[in-house]
Coordinates of C-alpha atoms in Angstrom, one line a residue:
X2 CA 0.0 0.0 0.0
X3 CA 2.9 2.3 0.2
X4 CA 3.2 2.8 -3.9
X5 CA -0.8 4.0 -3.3
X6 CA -0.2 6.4 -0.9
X7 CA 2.7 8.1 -2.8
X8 CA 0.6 7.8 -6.0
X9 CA -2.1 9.7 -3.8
X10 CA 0.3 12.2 -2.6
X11 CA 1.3 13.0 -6.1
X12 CA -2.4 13.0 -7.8
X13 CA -3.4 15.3 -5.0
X14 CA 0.1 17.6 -5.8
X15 CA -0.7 17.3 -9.7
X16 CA -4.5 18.7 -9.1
X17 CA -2.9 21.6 -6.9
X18 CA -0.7 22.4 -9.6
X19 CA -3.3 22.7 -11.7
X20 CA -5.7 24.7 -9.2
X21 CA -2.8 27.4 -9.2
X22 CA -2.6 27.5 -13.0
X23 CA -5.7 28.9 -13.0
X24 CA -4.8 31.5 -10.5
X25 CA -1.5 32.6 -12.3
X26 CA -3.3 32.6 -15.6
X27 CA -1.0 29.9 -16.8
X28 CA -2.3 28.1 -20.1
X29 CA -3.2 24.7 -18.9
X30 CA -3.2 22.6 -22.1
X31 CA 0.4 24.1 -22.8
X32 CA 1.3 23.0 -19.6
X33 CA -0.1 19.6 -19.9
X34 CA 1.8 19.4 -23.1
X35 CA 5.1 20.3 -21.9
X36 CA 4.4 17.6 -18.7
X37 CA 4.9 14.7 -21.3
X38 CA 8.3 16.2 -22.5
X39 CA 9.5 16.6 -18.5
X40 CA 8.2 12.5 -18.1
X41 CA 9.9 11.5 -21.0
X42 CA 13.1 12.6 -19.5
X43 CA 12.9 11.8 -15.8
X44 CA 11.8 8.3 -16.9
X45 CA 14.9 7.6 -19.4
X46 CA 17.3 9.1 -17.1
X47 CA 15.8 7.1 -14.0
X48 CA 14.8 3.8 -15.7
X49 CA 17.1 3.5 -18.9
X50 CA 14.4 2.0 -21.0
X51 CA 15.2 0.1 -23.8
X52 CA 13.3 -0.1 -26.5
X53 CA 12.8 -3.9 -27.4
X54 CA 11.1 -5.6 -30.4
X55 CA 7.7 -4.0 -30.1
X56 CA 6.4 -7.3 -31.8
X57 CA 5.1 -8.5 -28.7
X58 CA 4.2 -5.5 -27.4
X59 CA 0.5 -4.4 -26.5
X60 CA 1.0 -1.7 -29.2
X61 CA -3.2 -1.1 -29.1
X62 CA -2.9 -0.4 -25.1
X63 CA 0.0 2.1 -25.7
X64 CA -2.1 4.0 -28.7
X65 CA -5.1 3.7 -26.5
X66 CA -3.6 5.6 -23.6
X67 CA -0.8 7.8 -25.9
X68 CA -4.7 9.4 -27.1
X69 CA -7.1 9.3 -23.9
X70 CA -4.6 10.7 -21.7
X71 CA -4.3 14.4 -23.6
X72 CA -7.4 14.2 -25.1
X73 CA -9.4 13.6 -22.5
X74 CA -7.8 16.8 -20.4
X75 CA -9.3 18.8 -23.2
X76 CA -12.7 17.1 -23.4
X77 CA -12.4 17.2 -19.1
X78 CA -11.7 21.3 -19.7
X79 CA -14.9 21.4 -22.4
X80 CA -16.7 19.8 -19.7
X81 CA -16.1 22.3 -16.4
X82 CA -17.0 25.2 -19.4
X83 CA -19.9 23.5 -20.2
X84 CA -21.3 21.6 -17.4
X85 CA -19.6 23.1 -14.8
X86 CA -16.6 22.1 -12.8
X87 CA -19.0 20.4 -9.5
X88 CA -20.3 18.0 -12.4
X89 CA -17.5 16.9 -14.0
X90 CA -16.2 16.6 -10.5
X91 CA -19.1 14.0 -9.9
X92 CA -18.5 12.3 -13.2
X93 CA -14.7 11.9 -12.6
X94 CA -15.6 10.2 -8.8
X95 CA -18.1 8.0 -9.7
X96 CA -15.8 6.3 -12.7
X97 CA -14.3 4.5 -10.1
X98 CA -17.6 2.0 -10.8
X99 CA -15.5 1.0 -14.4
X100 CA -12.4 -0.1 -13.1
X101 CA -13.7 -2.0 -10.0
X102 CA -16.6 -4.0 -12.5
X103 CA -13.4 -4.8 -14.2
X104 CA -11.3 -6.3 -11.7
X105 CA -14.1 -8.7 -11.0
X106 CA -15.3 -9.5 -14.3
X107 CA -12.0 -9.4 -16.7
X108 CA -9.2 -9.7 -14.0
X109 CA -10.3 -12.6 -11.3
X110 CA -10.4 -10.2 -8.7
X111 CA -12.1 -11.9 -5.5
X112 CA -14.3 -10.6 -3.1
X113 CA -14.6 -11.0 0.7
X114 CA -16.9 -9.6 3.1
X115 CA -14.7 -7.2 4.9
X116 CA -13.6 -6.0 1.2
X117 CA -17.1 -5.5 0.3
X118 CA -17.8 -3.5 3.7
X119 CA -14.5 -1.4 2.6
X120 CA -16.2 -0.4 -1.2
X121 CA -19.5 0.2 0.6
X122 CA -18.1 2.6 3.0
X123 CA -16.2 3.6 0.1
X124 CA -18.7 5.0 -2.1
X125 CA -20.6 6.9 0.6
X126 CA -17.5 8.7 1.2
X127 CA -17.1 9.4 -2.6
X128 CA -21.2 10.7 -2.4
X129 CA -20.4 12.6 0.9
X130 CA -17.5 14.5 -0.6
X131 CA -19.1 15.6 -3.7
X132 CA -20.0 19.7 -3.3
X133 CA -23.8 19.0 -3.4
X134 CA -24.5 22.3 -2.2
X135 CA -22.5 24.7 -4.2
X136 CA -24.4 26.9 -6.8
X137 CA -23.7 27.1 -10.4
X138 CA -25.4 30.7 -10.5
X139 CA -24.7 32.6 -13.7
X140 CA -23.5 29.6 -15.4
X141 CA -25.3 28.6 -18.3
X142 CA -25.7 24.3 -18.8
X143 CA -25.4 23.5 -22.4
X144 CA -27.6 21.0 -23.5
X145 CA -25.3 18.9 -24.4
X146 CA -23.5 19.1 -21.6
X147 CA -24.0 15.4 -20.6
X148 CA -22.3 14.1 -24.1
X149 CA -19.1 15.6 -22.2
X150 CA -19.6 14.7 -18.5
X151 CA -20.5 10.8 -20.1
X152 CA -16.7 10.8 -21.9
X153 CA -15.4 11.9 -18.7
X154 CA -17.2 8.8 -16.6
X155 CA -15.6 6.3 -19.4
X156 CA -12.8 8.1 -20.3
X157 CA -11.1 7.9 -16.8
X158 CA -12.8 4.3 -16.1
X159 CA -11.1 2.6 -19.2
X160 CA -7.4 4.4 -18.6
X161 CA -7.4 2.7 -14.8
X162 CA -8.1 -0.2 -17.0
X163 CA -5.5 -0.4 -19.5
X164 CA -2.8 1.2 -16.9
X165 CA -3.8 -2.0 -14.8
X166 CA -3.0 -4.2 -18.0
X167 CA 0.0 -2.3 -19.0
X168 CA 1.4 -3.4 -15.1
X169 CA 0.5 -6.9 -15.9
X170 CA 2.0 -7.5 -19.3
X171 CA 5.4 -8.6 -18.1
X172 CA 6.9 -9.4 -21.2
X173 CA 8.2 -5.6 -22.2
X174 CA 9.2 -3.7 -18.2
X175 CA 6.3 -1.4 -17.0
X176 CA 8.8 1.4 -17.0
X177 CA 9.6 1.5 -20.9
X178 CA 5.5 1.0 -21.5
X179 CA 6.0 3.9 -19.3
X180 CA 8.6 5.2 -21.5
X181 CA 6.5 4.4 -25.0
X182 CA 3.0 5.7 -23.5
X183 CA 4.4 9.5 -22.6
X184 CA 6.1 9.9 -26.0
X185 CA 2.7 9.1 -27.9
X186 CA 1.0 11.3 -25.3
X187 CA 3.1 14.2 -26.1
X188 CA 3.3 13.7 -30.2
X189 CA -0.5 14.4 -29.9
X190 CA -0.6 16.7 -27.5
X191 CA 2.2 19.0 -29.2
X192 CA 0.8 18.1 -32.6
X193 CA -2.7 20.2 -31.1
X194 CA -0.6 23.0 -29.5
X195 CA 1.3 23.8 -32.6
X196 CA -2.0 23.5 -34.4
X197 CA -3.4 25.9 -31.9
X198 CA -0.1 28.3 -32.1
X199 CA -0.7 28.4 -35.7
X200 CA -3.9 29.8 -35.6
X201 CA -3.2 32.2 -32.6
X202 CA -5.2 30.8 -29.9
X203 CA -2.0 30.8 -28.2
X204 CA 1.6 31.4 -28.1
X205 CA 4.6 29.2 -26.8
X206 CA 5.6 31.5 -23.4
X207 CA 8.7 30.3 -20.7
X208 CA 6.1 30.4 -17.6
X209 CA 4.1 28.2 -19.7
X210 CA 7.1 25.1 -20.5
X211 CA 8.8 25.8 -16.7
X212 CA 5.0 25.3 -15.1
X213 CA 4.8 22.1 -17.0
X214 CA 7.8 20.9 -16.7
X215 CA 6.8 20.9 -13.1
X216 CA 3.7 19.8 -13.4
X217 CA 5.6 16.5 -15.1
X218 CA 7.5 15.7 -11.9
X219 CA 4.5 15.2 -10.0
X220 CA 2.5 13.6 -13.0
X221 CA 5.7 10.9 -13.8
X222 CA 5.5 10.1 -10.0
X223 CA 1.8 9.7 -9.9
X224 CA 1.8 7.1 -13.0
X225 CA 4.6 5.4 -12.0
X226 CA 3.6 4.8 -8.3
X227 CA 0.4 3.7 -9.7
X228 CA 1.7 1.0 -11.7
X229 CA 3.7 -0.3 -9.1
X230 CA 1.0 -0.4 -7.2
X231 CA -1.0 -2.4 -9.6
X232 CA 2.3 -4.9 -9.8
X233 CA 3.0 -5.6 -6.2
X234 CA -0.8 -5.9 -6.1
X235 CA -1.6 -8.1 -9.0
X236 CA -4.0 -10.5 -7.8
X237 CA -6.0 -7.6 -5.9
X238 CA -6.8 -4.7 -8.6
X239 CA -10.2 -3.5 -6.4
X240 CA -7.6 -2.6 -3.8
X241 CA -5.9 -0.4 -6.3
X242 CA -8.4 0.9 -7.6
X243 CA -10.8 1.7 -5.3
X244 CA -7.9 2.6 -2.4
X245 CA -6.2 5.3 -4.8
X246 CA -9.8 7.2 -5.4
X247 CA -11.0 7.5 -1.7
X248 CA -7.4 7.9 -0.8
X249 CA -7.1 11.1 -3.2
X250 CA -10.7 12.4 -1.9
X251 CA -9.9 12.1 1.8
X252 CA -6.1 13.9 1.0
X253 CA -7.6 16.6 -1.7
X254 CA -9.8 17.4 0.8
X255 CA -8.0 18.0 3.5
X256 CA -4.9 19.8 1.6
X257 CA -8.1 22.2 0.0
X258 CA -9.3 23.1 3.7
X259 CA -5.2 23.9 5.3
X260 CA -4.0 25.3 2.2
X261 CA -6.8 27.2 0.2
X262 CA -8.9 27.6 3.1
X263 CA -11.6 25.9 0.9
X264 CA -15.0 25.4 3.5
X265 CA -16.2 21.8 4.4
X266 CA -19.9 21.4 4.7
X267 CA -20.7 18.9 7.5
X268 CA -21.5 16.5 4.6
X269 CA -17.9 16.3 3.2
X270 CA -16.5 16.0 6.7
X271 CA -18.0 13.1 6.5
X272 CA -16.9 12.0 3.7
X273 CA -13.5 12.4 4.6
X274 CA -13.5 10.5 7.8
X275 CA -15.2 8.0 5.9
X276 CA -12.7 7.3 3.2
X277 CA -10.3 7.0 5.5
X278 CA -12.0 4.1 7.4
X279 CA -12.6 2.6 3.6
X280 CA -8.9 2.9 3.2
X281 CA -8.2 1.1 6.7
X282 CA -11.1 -1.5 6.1
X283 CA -9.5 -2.4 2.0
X284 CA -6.0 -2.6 3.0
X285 CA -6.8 -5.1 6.1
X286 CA -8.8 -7.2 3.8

């Protein structure tokens, strides 16, 4: 459970990076795109990758998360625009349905009673924290606003999926999938900015590259941990899964109330005490 909790740390540091984008008027996509660049390096200075015969290789998982993971940042920044930012906070919680269905149906996860107790308590602490009473005054819904907020929900359900069958395929090292994954992820992603340079949406700017270059460290850290979670915990994928989302809401929580003084309704204090039991309750079973 160790690789979890640092994986939680760094989710947690990645979405308070990207909190105080917004405050600094920083220009998130850029930053997202410059990220990849910064976790392409960190990982073949740290890990050495070699690139082996790709014949073998889960080339279809690679492409499928070297195009959700940029694209669905943009379609995830559509949907705060459009939707609102306490919806697509909902869709992007309850996701964690996709990944746990898949651990029981496609990976031969098992279930005990004390595990099922744990997911229970689990997903009352994910409906406790969600920001039921906030108001979305002078925001306009579009009406097809739920087209986004539905690619959220399976967007971020099927990338826990094929990150947990990137940590199982053994025959290439999880740390050059690693490797592969960030440098299809940034193609795309710096194939759009360009695109978006060109026609003067934007413009390449220092504060931009150095913010996500930044924002990479924590990112690289969040992936990686993940997947060695996944590995050490092969046979137990729920655990993963459902111990990394609580764990993120119980620490984004708290790090929103001590550092941007964000206010807890009695609700969400609830939820937090909640996910951690959920935590305590998964990891003993």
């Amino acid at each position: 459970m160790l690789y979890v909790f640092l994986s939680i740390c760094c989710s947690v540091i990645v979405s308070v990076l990207l909190k105080l984008a917004k405050r600094y008027q920083i220009d998130v996509f850029q930053a997202i795109t410059w990220n990849y660049s910064m976790a392409i390096l960190l990982t073949w200075f740290f890990f050495k990758p070699t690139i082996p015969s790709l014949q073998n290789a889960p080339i279809h998982i690679y492409l499928g998360l070297g195009v959700l993971l940029p694209l669905l940042f943009m379609v995830m920044a559509t949907s705060v625009r459009v939707a609102g930012i306490v919806r697509t906070d909902v869709a992007q919680r309850l996701s964690l349905f996709i990944p746990l269905l898949a651990s029981f149906l496609i990976f031969g996860d098992s279930l005990n009673k004390l595990k099922v107790i744990g997911l229970i308590i689990g997903f009352a602490a994910i409906l406790c924290s969600i920001p039921w009473q906030k108001k979305t005054a002078n925001r306009k819904v579009y009406s097809n606003a739920w087209i986004f907020l539905l690619i959220v929900f399976f967007g971020i359900g099927i990338i826990d999926i094929l990150f947990k069958q990137v940590a199982l395929f053994k025959e290439v090292p999880y740390t050059t999938s690693l490797f592969l994954i960030y440098i299809l992820a940034f193609v795309i992603a710096l194939i759009v900015l360009i695109f978006r340079v060109a026609t003067k949406k934007t413009k390449f700017s220092w504060p931009h590259i150095m913010f996500g270059w930044i924002l990479g460290v924590a990112n690289f850290g969040n992936i990686l941990f993940y997947l060695k979670a996944h590995t050490s915990l092969s046979k137990s994928p729920s655990t993963v899964f459902s111990a990394m989302n609580i764990g993120v809401i119980a620490l984004g929580t708290l790090v929103g109330l001590v550092v941007f003084n964000e206010r807890l309704s009695i609700l969400n204090k609830v939820g937090v005490a909640l996910a951690v039991i959920a935590i305590v309750v998964i990891t003993i079973s």
